[in-house]
Structure formats: structure tokens, C-alpha cells
Coordinates of C-alpha atoms and ligand atoms in Angstrom, one line a residue:
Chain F
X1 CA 60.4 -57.2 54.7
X2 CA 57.0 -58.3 53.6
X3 CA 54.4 -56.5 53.5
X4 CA 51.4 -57.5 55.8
X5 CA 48.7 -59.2 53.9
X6 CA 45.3 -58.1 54.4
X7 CA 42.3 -60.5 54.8
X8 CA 38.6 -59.9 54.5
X9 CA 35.2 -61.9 54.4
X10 CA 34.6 -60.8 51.0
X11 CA 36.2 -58.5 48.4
X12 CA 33.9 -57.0 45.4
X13 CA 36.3 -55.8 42.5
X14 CA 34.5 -52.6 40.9
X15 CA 32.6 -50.2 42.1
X16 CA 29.7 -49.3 39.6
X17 CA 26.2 -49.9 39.9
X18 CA 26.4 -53.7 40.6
X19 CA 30.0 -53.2 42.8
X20 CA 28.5 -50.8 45.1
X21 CA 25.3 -52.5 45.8
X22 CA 27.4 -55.7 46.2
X23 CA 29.9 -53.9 48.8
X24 CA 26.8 -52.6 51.0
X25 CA 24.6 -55.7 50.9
X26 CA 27.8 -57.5 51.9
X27 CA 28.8 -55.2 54.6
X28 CA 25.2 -55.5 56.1
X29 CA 25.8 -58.7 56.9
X30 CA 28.4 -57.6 59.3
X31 CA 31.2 -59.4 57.0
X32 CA 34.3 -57.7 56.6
X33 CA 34.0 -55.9 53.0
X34 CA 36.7 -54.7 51.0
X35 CA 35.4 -52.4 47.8
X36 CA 38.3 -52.1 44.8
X37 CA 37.7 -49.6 42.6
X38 CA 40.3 -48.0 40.1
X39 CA 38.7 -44.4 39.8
X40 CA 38.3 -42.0 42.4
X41 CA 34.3 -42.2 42.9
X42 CA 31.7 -45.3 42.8
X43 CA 29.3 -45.4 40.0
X44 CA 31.1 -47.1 37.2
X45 CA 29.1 -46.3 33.7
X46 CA 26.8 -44.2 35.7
X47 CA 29.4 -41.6 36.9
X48 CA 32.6 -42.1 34.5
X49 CA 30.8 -42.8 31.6
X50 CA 28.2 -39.9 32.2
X51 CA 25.4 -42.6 31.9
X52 CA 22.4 -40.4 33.1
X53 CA 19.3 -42.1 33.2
X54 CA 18.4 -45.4 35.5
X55 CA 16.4 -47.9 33.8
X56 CA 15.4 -51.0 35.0
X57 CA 14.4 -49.7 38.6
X58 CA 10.6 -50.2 37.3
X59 CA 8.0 -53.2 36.0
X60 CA 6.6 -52.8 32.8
X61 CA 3.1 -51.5 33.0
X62 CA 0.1 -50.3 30.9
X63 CA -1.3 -48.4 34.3
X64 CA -0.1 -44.6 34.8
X65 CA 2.4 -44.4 37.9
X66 CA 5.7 -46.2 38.7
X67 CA 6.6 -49.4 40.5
X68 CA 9.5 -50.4 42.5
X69 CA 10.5 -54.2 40.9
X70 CA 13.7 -54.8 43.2
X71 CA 13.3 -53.5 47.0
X72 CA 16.2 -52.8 49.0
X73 CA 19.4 -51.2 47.6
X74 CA 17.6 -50.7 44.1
X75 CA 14.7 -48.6 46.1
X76 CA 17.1 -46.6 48.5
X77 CA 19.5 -45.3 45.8
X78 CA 16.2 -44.7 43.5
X79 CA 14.5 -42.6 46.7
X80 CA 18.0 -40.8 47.3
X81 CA 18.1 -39.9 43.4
X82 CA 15.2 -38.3 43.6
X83 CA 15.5 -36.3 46.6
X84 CA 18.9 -34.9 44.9
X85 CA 17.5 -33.9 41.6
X86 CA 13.6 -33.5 42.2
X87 CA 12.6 -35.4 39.3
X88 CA 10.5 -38.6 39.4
X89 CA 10.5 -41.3 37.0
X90 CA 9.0 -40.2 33.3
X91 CA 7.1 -42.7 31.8
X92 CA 7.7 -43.4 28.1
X93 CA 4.9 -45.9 26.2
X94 CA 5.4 -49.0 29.0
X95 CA 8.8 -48.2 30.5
X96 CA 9.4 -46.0 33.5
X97 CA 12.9 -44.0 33.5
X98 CA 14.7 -42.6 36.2
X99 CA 16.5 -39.4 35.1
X100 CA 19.7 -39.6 37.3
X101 CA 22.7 -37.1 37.8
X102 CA 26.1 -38.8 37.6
X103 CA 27.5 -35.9 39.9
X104 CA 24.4 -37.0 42.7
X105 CA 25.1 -40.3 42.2
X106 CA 28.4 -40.3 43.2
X107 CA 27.7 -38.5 46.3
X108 CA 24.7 -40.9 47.2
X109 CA 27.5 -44.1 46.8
X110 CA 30.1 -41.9 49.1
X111 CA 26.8 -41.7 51.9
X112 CA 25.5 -45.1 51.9
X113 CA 29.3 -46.6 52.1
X114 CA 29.9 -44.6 54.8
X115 CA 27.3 -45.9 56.9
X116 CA 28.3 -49.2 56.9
X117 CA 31.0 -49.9 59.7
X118 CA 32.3 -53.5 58.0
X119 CA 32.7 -51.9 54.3
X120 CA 36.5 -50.4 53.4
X121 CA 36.7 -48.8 50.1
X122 CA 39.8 -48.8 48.9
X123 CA 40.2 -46.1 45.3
X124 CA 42.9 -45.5 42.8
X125 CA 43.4 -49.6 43.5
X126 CA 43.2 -51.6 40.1
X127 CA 42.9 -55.7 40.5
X128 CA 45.6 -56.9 38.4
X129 CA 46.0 -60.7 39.3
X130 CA 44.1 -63.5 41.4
X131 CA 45.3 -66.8 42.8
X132 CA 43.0 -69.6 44.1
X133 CA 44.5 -71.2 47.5
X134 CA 43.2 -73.5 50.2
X135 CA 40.7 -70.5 51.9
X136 CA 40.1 -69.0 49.1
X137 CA 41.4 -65.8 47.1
X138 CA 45.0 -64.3 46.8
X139 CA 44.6 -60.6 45.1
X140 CA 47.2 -58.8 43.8
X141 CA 45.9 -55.0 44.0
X142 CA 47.8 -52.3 42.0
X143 CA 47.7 -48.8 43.7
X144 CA 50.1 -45.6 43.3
X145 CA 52.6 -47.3 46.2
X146 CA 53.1 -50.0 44.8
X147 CA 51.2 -53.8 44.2
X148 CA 49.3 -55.1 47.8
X149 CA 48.2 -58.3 48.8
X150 CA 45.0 -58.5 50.1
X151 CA 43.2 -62.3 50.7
X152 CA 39.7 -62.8 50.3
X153 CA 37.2 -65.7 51.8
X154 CA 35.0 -65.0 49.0
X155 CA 35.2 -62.7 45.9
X156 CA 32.4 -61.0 43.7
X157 CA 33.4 -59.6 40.2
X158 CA 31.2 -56.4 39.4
X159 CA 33.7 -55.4 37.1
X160 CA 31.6 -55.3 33.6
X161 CA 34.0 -56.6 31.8
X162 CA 35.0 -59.9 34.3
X163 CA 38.4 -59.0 34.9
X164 CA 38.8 -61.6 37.3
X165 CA 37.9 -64.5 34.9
X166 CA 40.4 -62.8 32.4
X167 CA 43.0 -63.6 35.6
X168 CA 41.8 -67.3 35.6
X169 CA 42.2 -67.7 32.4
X170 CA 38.9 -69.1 32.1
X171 CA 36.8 -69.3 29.3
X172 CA 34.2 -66.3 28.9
X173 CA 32.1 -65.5 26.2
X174 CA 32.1 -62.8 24.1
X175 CA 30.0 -61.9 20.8
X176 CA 31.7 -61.5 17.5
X177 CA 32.9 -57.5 17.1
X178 CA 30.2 -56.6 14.4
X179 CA 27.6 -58.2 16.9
X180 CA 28.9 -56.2 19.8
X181 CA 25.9 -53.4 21.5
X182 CA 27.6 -50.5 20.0
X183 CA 29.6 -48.1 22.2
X184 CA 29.0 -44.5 22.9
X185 CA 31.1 -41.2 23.5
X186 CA 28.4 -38.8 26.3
X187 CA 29.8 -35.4 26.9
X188 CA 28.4 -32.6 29.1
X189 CA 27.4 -29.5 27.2
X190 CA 26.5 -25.9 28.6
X191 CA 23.7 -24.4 26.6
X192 CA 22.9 -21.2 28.5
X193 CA 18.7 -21.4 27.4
X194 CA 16.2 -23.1 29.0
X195 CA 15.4 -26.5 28.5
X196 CA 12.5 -26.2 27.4
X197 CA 13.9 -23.8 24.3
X198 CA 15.3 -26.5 22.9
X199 CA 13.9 -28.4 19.9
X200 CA 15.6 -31.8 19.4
X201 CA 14.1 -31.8 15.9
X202 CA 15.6 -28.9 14.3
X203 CA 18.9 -29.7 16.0
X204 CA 18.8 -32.7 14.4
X205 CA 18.1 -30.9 11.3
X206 CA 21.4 -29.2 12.1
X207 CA 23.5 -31.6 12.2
X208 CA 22.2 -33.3 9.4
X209 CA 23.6 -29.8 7.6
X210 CA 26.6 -30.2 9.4
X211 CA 27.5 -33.2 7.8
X212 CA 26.1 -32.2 4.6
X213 CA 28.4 -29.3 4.4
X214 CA 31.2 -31.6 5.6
X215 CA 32.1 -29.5 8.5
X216 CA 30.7 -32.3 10.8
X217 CA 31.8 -35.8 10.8
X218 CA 29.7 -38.7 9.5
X219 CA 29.3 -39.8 13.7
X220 CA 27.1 -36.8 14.2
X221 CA 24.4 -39.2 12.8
X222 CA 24.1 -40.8 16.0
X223 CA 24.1 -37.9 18.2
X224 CA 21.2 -37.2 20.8
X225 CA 21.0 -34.0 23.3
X226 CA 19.2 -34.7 26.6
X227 CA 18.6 -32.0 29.9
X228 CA 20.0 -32.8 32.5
X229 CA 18.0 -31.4 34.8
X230 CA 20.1 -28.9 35.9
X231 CA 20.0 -25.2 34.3
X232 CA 21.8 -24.9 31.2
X233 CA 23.3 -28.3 31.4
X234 CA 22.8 -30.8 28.5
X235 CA 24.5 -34.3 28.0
X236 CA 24.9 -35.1 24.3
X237 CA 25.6 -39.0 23.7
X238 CA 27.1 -40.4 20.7
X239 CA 26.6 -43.9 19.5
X240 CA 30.1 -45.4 17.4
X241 CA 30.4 -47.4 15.6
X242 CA 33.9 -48.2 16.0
X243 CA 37.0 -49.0 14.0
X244 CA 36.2 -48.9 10.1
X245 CA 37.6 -52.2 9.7
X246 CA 35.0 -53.5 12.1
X247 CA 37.7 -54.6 14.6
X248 CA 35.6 -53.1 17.5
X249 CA 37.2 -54.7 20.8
X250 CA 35.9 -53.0 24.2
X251 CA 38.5 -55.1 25.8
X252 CA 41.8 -53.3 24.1
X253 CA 43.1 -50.2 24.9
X254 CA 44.2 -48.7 21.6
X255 CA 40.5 -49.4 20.7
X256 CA 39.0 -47.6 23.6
X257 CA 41.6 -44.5 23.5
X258 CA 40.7 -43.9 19.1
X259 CA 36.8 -44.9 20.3
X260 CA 37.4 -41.4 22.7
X261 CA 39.6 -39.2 21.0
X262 CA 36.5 -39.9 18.1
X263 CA 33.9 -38.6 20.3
X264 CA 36.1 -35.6 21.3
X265 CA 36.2 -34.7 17.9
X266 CA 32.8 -35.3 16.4
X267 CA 31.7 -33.4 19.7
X268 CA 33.8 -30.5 18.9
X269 CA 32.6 -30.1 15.5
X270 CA 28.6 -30.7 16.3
X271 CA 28.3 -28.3 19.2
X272 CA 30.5 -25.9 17.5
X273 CA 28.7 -26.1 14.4
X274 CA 25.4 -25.6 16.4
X275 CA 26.5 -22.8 18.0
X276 CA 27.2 -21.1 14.6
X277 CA 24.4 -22.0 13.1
X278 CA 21.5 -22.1 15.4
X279 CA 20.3 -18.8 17.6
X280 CA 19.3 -21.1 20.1
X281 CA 22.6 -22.7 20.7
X282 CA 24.3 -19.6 20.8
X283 CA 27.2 -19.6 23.7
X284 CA 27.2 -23.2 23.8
X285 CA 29.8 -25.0 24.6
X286 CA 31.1 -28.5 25.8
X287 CA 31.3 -28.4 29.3
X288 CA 33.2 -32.0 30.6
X289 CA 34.4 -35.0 28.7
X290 CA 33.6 -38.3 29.9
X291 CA 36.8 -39.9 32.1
X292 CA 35.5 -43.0 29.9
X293 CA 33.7 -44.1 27.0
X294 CA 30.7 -46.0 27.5
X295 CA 30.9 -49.9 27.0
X296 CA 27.4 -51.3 26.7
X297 CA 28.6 -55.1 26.1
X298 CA 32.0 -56.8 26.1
X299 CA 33.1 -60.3 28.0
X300 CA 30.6 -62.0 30.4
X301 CA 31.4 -64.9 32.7
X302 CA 29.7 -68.4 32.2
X303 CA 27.8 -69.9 34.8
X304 CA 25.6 -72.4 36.5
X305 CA 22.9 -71.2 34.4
X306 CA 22.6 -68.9 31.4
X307 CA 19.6 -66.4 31.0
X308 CA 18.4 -66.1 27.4
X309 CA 16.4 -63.7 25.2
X310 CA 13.6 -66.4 25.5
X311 CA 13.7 -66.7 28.9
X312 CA 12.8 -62.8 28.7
X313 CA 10.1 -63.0 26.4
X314 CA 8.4 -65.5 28.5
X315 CA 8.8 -63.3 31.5
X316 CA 10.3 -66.6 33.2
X317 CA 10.1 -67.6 36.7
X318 CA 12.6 -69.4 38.5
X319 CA 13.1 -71.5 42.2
X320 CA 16.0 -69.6 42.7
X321 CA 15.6 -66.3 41.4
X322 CA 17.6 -63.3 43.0
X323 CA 16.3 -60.3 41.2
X324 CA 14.0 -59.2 38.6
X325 CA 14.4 -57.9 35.0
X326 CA 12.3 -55.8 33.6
X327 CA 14.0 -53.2 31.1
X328 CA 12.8 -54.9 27.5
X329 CA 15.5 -56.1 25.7
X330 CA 17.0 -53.0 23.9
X331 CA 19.5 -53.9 21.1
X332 CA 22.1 -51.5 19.8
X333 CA 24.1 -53.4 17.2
X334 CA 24.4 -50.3 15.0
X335 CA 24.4 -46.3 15.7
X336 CA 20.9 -45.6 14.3
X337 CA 19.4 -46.0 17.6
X338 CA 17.3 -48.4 19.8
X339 CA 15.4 -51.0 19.0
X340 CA 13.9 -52.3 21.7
X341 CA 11.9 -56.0 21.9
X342 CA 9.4 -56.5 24.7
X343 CA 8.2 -59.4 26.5
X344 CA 5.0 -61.2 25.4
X345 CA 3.2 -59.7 28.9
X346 CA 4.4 -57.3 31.1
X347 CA 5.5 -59.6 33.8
X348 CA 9.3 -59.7 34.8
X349 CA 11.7 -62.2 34.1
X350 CA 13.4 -63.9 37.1
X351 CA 17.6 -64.0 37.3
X352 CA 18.6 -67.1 38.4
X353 CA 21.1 -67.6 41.5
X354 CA 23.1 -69.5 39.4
X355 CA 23.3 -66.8 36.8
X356 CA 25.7 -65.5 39.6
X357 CA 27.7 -68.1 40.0
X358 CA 31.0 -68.9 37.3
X359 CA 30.3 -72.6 36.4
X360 CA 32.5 -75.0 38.9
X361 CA 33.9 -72.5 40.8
X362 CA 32.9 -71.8 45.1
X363 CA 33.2 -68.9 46.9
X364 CA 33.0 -66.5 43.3
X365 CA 30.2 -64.7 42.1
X366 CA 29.2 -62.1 39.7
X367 CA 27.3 -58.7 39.1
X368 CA 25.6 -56.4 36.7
X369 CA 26.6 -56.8 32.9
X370 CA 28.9 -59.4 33.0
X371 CA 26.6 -62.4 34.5
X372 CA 26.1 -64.9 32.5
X373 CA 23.4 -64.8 29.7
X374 CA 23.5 -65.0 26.2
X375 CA 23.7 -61.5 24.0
X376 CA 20.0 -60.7 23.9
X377 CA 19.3 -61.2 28.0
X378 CA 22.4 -58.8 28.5
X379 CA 20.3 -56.8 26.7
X380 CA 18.1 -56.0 29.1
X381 CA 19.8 -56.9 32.3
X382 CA 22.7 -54.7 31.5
X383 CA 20.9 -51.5 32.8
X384 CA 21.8 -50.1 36.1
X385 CA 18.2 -50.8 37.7
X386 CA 18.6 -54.8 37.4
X387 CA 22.7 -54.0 38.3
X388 CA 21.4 -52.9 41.5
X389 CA 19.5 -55.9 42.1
X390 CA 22.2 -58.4 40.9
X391 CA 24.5 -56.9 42.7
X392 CA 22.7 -57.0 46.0
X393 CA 22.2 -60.4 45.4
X394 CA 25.9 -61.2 44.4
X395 CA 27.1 -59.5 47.9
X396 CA 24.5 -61.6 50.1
X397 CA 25.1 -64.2 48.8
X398 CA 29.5 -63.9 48.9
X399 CA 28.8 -63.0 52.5
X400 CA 26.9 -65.8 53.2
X401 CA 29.9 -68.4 51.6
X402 CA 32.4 -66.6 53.4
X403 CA 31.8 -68.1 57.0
X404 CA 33.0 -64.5 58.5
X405 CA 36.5 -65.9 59.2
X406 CA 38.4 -62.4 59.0
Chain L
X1 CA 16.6 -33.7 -10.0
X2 CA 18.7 -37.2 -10.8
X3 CA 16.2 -39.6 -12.4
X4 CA 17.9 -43.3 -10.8
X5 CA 15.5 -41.7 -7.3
X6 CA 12.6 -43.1 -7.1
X7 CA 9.6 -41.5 -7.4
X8 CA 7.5 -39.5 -4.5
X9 CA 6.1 -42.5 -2.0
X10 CA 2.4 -43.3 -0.7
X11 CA 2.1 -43.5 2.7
X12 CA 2.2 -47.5 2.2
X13 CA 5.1 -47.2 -0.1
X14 CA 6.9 -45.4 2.9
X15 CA 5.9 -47.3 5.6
X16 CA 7.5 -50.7 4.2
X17 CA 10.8 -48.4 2.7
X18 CA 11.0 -47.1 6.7
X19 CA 10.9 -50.9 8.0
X20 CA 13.2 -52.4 5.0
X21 CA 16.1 -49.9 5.5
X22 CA 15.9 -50.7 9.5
X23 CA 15.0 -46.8 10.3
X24 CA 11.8 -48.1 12.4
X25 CA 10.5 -51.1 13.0
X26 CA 6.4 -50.4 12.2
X27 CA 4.0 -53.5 12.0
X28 CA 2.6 -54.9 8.8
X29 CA -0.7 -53.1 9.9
X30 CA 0.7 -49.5 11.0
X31 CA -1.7 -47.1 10.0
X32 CA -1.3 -44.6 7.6
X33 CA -2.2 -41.8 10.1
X34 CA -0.3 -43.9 12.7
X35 CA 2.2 -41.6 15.3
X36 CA 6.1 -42.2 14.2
X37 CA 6.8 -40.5 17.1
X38 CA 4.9 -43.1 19.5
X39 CA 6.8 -45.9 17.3
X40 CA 10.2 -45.1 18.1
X41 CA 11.1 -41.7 15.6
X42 CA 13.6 -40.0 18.1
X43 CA 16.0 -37.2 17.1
X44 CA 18.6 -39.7 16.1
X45 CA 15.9 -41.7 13.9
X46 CA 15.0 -38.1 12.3
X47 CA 18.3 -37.8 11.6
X48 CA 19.2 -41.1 9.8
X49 CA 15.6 -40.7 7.9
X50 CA 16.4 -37.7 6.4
X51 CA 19.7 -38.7 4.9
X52 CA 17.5 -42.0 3.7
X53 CA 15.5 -40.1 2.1
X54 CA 18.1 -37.7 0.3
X55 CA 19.6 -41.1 -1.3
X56 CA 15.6 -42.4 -1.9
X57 CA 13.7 -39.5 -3.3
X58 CA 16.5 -37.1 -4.2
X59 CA 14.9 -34.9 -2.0
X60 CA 17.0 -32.5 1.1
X61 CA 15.3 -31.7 3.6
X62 CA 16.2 -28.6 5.7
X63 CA 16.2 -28.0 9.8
X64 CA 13.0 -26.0 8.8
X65 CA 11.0 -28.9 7.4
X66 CA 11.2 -31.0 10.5
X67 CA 8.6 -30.4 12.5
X68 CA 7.0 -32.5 14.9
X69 CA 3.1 -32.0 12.6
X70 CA 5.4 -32.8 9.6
X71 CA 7.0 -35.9 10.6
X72 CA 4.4 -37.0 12.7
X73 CA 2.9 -39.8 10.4
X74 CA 3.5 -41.9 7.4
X75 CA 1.0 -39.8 5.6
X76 CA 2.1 -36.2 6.7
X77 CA 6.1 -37.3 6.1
X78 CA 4.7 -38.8 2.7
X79 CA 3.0 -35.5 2.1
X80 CA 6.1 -33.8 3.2
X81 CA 8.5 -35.5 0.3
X82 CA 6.2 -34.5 -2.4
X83 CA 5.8 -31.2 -1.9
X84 CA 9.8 -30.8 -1.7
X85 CA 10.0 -32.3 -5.1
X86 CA 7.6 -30.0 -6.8
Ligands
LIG501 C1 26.2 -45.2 26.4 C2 25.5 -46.0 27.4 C3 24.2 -45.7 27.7 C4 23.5 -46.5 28.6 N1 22.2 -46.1 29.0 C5 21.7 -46.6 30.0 C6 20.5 -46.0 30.6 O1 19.9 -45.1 30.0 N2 20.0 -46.6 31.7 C7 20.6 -47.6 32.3 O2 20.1 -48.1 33.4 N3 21.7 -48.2 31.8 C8 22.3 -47.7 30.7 N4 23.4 -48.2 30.2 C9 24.0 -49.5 30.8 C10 24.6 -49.3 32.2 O3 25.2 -48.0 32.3 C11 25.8 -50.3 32.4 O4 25.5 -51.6 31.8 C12 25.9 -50.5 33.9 O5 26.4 -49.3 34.4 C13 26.9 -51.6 34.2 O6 27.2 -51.6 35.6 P1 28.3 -52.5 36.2 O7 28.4 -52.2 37.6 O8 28.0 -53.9 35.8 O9 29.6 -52.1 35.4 P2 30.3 -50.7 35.2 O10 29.4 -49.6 35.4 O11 31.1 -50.8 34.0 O12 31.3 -50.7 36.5 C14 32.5 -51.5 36.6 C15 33.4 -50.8 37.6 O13 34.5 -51.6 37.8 C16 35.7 -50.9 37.8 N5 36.8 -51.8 37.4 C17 36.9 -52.6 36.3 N6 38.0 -53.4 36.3 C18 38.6 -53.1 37.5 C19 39.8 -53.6 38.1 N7 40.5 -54.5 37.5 N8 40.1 -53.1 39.4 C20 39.4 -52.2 40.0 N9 38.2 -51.7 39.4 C21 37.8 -52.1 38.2 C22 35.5 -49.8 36.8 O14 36.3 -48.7 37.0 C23 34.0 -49.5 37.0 O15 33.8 -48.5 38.0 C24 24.1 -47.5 29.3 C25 25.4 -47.9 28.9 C26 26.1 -47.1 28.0 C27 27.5 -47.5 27.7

């Protein structure tokens, strides 16, 4: 007997920040949306990766108070953040940040998907293989009963790392491993003080004993606490620096798996070290692990058009822009933090539609880190802010090809 | 104290060390009694800086020293280093 193959209008692979506003703009159409996602909540980097702040949501500005730079999805799930947590954006030199909860967040993505009648989401389902054929996209969908078929009119790839071209076998692009935006290890840590009684200088001083002393590893150097808002709670957030031989590779699992059981143990030494050491981290303790590392950067798709780091600095405009960018370029090739390069005004840079769209290739688009741009766009357009936006624009624009034939 | 470290920096001397060893990223013009903290000096950048200057200046400095008035300029983190070496 075979199985009964399931068709929708247009199936988005991944559900993180650019899948799930893909899956809702698409269902909104009416078209009949099928959302894949291999974990067991939406929210992708923001949510596995305990990625807790949303940049990008913002324009630059010189002028005290916030401003939206994407309406739509990018606006609702920034008004539903901050009626969860109760904190506004905090503005920091030019840049407005939205401190975001990866716990709220993936409650908001449960909400808005379940308000829209066309969308399925289908969990615990991991896209292993894709055929072309005559009306479009044959999926094969791996899930704990076994592989399902599911046909697609149109297909959007929010995946971050463009799993789907990887299927294809089509050429991607991806930087050289030393080039790579570093990866990083964020934990959650209980710290029963208030968060105002913490000093992130002296901690820092700390650590720095820490790994005088030897008692904490070398990575220690590149950890940062930040509140999270909530009482008690802190998320600490190592940057790696990856395999000593400089063989970082986001896309291999024996990478990612040493990448994580190295952040479990320079965690373990740091806040245990802390809590020896310092009155004011007495009791602490490391509350969650990550399900995931955090990849900033890994293999992007090529497409009609490419954005580049110029493109940025010249705050660009284009015919058939879909979003905005806005987050300056922030470069992490190394662990010893940010450095961020910012336009030549504080205008935003247009995406382009074709940005969106893998080069020769119809009914295919894709969202949020892995569009195509060159190393110093993805930069900026990585963050979850302009993921909102691309991905919006990716599922309007998948509807719209898909004809509604399911 | 191990005489191959340099000896204690001016604020200019430790303005163009902080840009050459890619710990900050200051403009050929930062002042002397320019804010660190306004040009990017996190926690993280404390952290590397104070190893930096260890190697540099042969000098340690302690969870006590950092303060946010101690750190807060090239002058006052120049300041800072020479009094740890006397
Ligand atoms: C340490 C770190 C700090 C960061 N800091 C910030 C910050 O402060 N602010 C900010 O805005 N951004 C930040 N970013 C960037 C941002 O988090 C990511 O770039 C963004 O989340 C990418 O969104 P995405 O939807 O494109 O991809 P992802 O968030 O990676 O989501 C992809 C989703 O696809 C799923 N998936 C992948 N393959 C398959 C498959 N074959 N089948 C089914 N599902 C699949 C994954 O499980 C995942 O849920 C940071 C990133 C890191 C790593």
C-alpha cells in the first residue's frame, strides 16, 4: 500500500524567525501552508539556541525613541514581545534592541499559527530530500513513523543553513572556516540576586582569575552574562572559536556536537568558579543548556541578485525591494567580541526580491540568514528583526507563484 | 617584574596599542579623555584587555581594579597601569 501523498500551495522548511513569518504571511493569503520544523517549538536560533535579544526590528537613529522599519509580522511579534516581558526596546549609541524571552517567544509563534485556518505545522518532521517534477516539489519528510511524501506548488527554504539547495545539489556559497562569524555556546544561569547586584566588570575580572589560576578554560575569555528579565535568571553566551586546527564547519555534526559539549564545560567551570569566588554569585548555578549551539553564518543560497557590504554602507535602494535592513553590519570573525561597521547615514538598505529568489530556479524562495549576499551583508541581515521581514516577504511571495491549486 | 615588557604607556601610546591588537577599534582622533565604554569596551572587551595588558606591561590586574571610573578612558586606564607597576 502507498501511502497518500499530501499536497499544499506552499511548504516553508524551518520554523525560526524567517520560517514562521514565511508560514503566516503565506497562510494569509488563504494558500494552503504546510510549516516543517524538526524541534518541538518555532523560533529557530531564537528559542533553541537561547538567542535573547531582537535586533534589526528598528532604523538607525540619532533621535531618542524607537522606530518600527518592517510593518506587519516584524511589528506584531515585536508588540506581542513586549506585552509578555514588559520591556521596551533599550537604545544603545544608534541601535534600538529588543530584549526578547526565548520561552515568550515560542508561545507567541504557537498563538499567531494558530490563528491562521490554511497554516499546518507539522514538528518533530526533518526535510531530508527534494525532487523537482512537472508542478513543482516532491518532499521527502522524515518523522518518528517513518519518511512522508508531501508535494509542494511552491517551496520557501527558512532553514539557515539552505538544506534544500544541499538536496539539489546546487552550488551555495560558503566562506572559508577561519572567515566564518564565529559560533556561540548561550546557557541559562540562576543567580538568586537582583539584577541590578550584578557588576559585569568584576565578573569579568573573575573570570580573568579563573583562567589565570587554570581552573577555567581559555573560552571563558569570550564569555558575557546578560538579565533576562526575569528574577534571578541570567543567560551567559560564549563565543568559540572552534576546532584548534581551524577546521570550523557549522555544516558537520561531529563539529557541532565537540562545539557543545565545549560550551558545557567551559560553562561548568565559569559559573562554578564564580560561585566560589564571588559573594555575589553565591548559589549560582546553570539553570538549562541550549538544545543547540548558536550558528551565526554557514551556507547561503545564490540568487537573482546578491546584496553586498557596499550595498549596506550606501543604505541602497532598490525597485524591487521587500524589506529593510537596518542592524549595522556586526562582524564576529573571532571571540573577542563585536565589531560593528555602520552605514555612511542612518538610512536603511533595501533587500532586493531577487535576493529571495535561487538563481534560475521558479517556484523557490528563500529566508532569513541564508539569502543570498555576500559575507559582510549577512552580517547585518542575519538578525531576527530583518528575518522577520524576509521571511514575510519569501511567504507572499511563494503564495503568490503557487496559483492555489491544492 | 620581566624587563622584555614594555614600559608604562601614555594615553596615546595606549590608544594606538588598544587599536593595533584589535581590542577596540578607536579613531585616529580618539581623545585622550574619550569614553571606552561608549566605543565598544564591554565585559568581554575588559576581559581580553586585561590579559593584553599582562603580556604588554607585565602588569595583573585584579577583579578589584576594574572599575567602571578606572577603565573609563585612555587616560584613567593609562593611569591605572602605572600605578600597578610601582
Ligand atoms: C550566538 C548568537 C547570537 C545572536 N545574537 C542575535 C541578537 O542579539 N539579535 C538578533 O536579532 N539576532 C541574533 N543572532 C542571529 C539570529 O539569531 C539568527 O541569524 C536568526 O535566528 C536566523 O533565523 P532563521 O530563521 O534564518 O534561521 P534559524 O533560526 O537557524 O532557524 C532555522 C530553523 O529551521 C529548522 N530546520 C533546519 N533544517 C531543517 C530541516 N531539514 N527540516 C526541518 N527543519 C529544519 C531548524 O530546526 C530551525 O528551527 C544571533 C545568532 C547567534 C548564533
Amino acid at each position: 500500500m502507498t501511502p497518500a501523498v499530501r499536497r499544499c500551495d506552499v511548504v516553508v522548511i524551518g520554523g525560526g524567525s524567517a520560517g514562521l513569518a514565511a508560514a503566516l504571511a503565506s497562510a494569509r493569503t488563504g494558500a494552503a501552508t504546510l510549516l516543517v520544523e524538526r524541534h518541538g517549538y518555532l523560533g529557530g536560533m531564537g528559542t533553541a539556541a537561547l538567542v535573547h535579544s531582537f535586533c534589526g526590528l528598528y532604523l538607525l537613529r540619532t533621535e531618542p525613541g524607537a522606530e518600527l522599519a518592517n510593518p506587519g509580522i516584524p511589528a506584531q511579534i515585536e508588540e506581542r514581545m513586549i506585552e509578555a516581558t514588559g520591556i521596551g526596546p533599550r537604545r544603545y549609541g544608534r541601535v534600538d534592541v529588543l530584549p526578547q524571552h526565548p520561552v515568550e517567544f515560542a508561545r507567541i509563534a504557537d498563538n499567531l499559527c494558530a490563528a491562521e485556518k490554511t497554516l499546518d505545522l507539522s514538528f518533530h518532521s526533518e526535510l531530508t530530500g527534494v525532487e523537482r517534477d512537472a508542478d513543482g516539489w516532491r518532499l521527502s519528510i522524515a518523522t518518528r513513523g517513518g519518511i512522508q511524501t508531501t508535494d509542494a506548488a511552491t517551496l520557501v527554504d527558512a532553514s539557515g543553513d539552505a538544506v534544500v539547495a544541499g538536496f539539489l545539489s546546487i552550488e551555495t556559497v560558503m566562506m572559508q572556516a577561519n572567515l566564518l562569524q564565529r559560533p556561540a555556546y548561550v546557557f541559562g544561569v540562576c543567580r538568586p540576586r537582583s539584577a541590578e547586584d550584578h557588576d559585569p566588570l568584576l565578573t569579568a575580572g573573575r573570570i580573568v582569575e579563573g583562567v589565570r589560576s587554570g581552573e577555567v578554560p581559555d573560552e571563558a575569555l569570550g564569555l558575557v552574562f546578560r538579565a533576562s528579565g526575569r528574577p534571578w535568571e541570567m543567560f551567559g553566551t560564549i563565543d568559540l572559536p572552534g576546532p584548534a586546527d581551524g577546521g570550523y564547519d557549522p555544516l558537520d555534526p561531529s563539529c557541532l556536537g565537540e562545539l557543545e559539549r565545549v560550551g558545557r564545560a567551559v560553562a561548568t567551570a565559569a559559573v562554578r568558579w564564580l560561585a566560589r569566588k564571588d559573594p555575589s554569585w553565591a548559589d549560582a548555578y546553570i539553570s538549562h543548556w541550549p538544545l543547540r549551539a548558536g550558528v551565526r553564518e554557514s551556507r547561503r543560497w545564490r540568487g537573482e541578485a546578491t546584496l553586498t557590504g557596499d550595498d549596506l554602507l550606501q543604505s541602497r535602494r532598490f525597485d524591487d525591494e521587500t524589506a529593510l535592513a537596518t542592524w549595522p553590519m556586526e562582524f564576529r570573525e573571532n571571540t573577542r567580541g563585536p565589531r560593528l561597521r555602520f552605514p555612511h547615514t542612518d538610512d536603511p538598505c533595501g533587500i532586493p526580491a531577487g535576493c529571495l529568489k535561487p538563481a534560475g530556479m521558479d517556484r523557490l524562495f528563500v529566508a532569513g540568514r541564508c539569502i543570498s549576499t555576500d559575507h559582510d551583508a549577512q552580517a547585518s541581515i542575519r538578525v531576527m528583526g530583518t528575518c522577520f521581514a524576509t521571511g514575510e516577504a519569501a511567504g507572499t511571495m511563494a503564495a503568490a507563484a503557487s496559483g492555489g491549486s491544492a | 617584574m620581566s624587563s622584555s615588557k614594555k614600559d608604562s604607556p601614555s594615553a596615546i601610546e595606549l590608544i594606538d596599542w588598544l587599536n593595533g591588537e584589535g581590542l577596540l577599534e578607536l579613531d585616529w582622533d580618539f581623545p585622550e579623555d574619550g569614553d571606552l565604554f561608549a566605543a565598544g569596551l564591554d565585559s568581554m572587551a575588559v576581559m581580553q584587555v586585561v590579559v593584553a595588558v599582562e603580556d604588554e606591561y607585565g602588569v595583573e590586574l585584579v577583579p578589584e581594579d576594574l572599575s567602571k571610573e578606572q577603565l573609563a578612558t585612555p587616560e584613567a586606564l593609562a593611569a591605572l597601569i602605572r600605578s600597578k607597576r610601582q
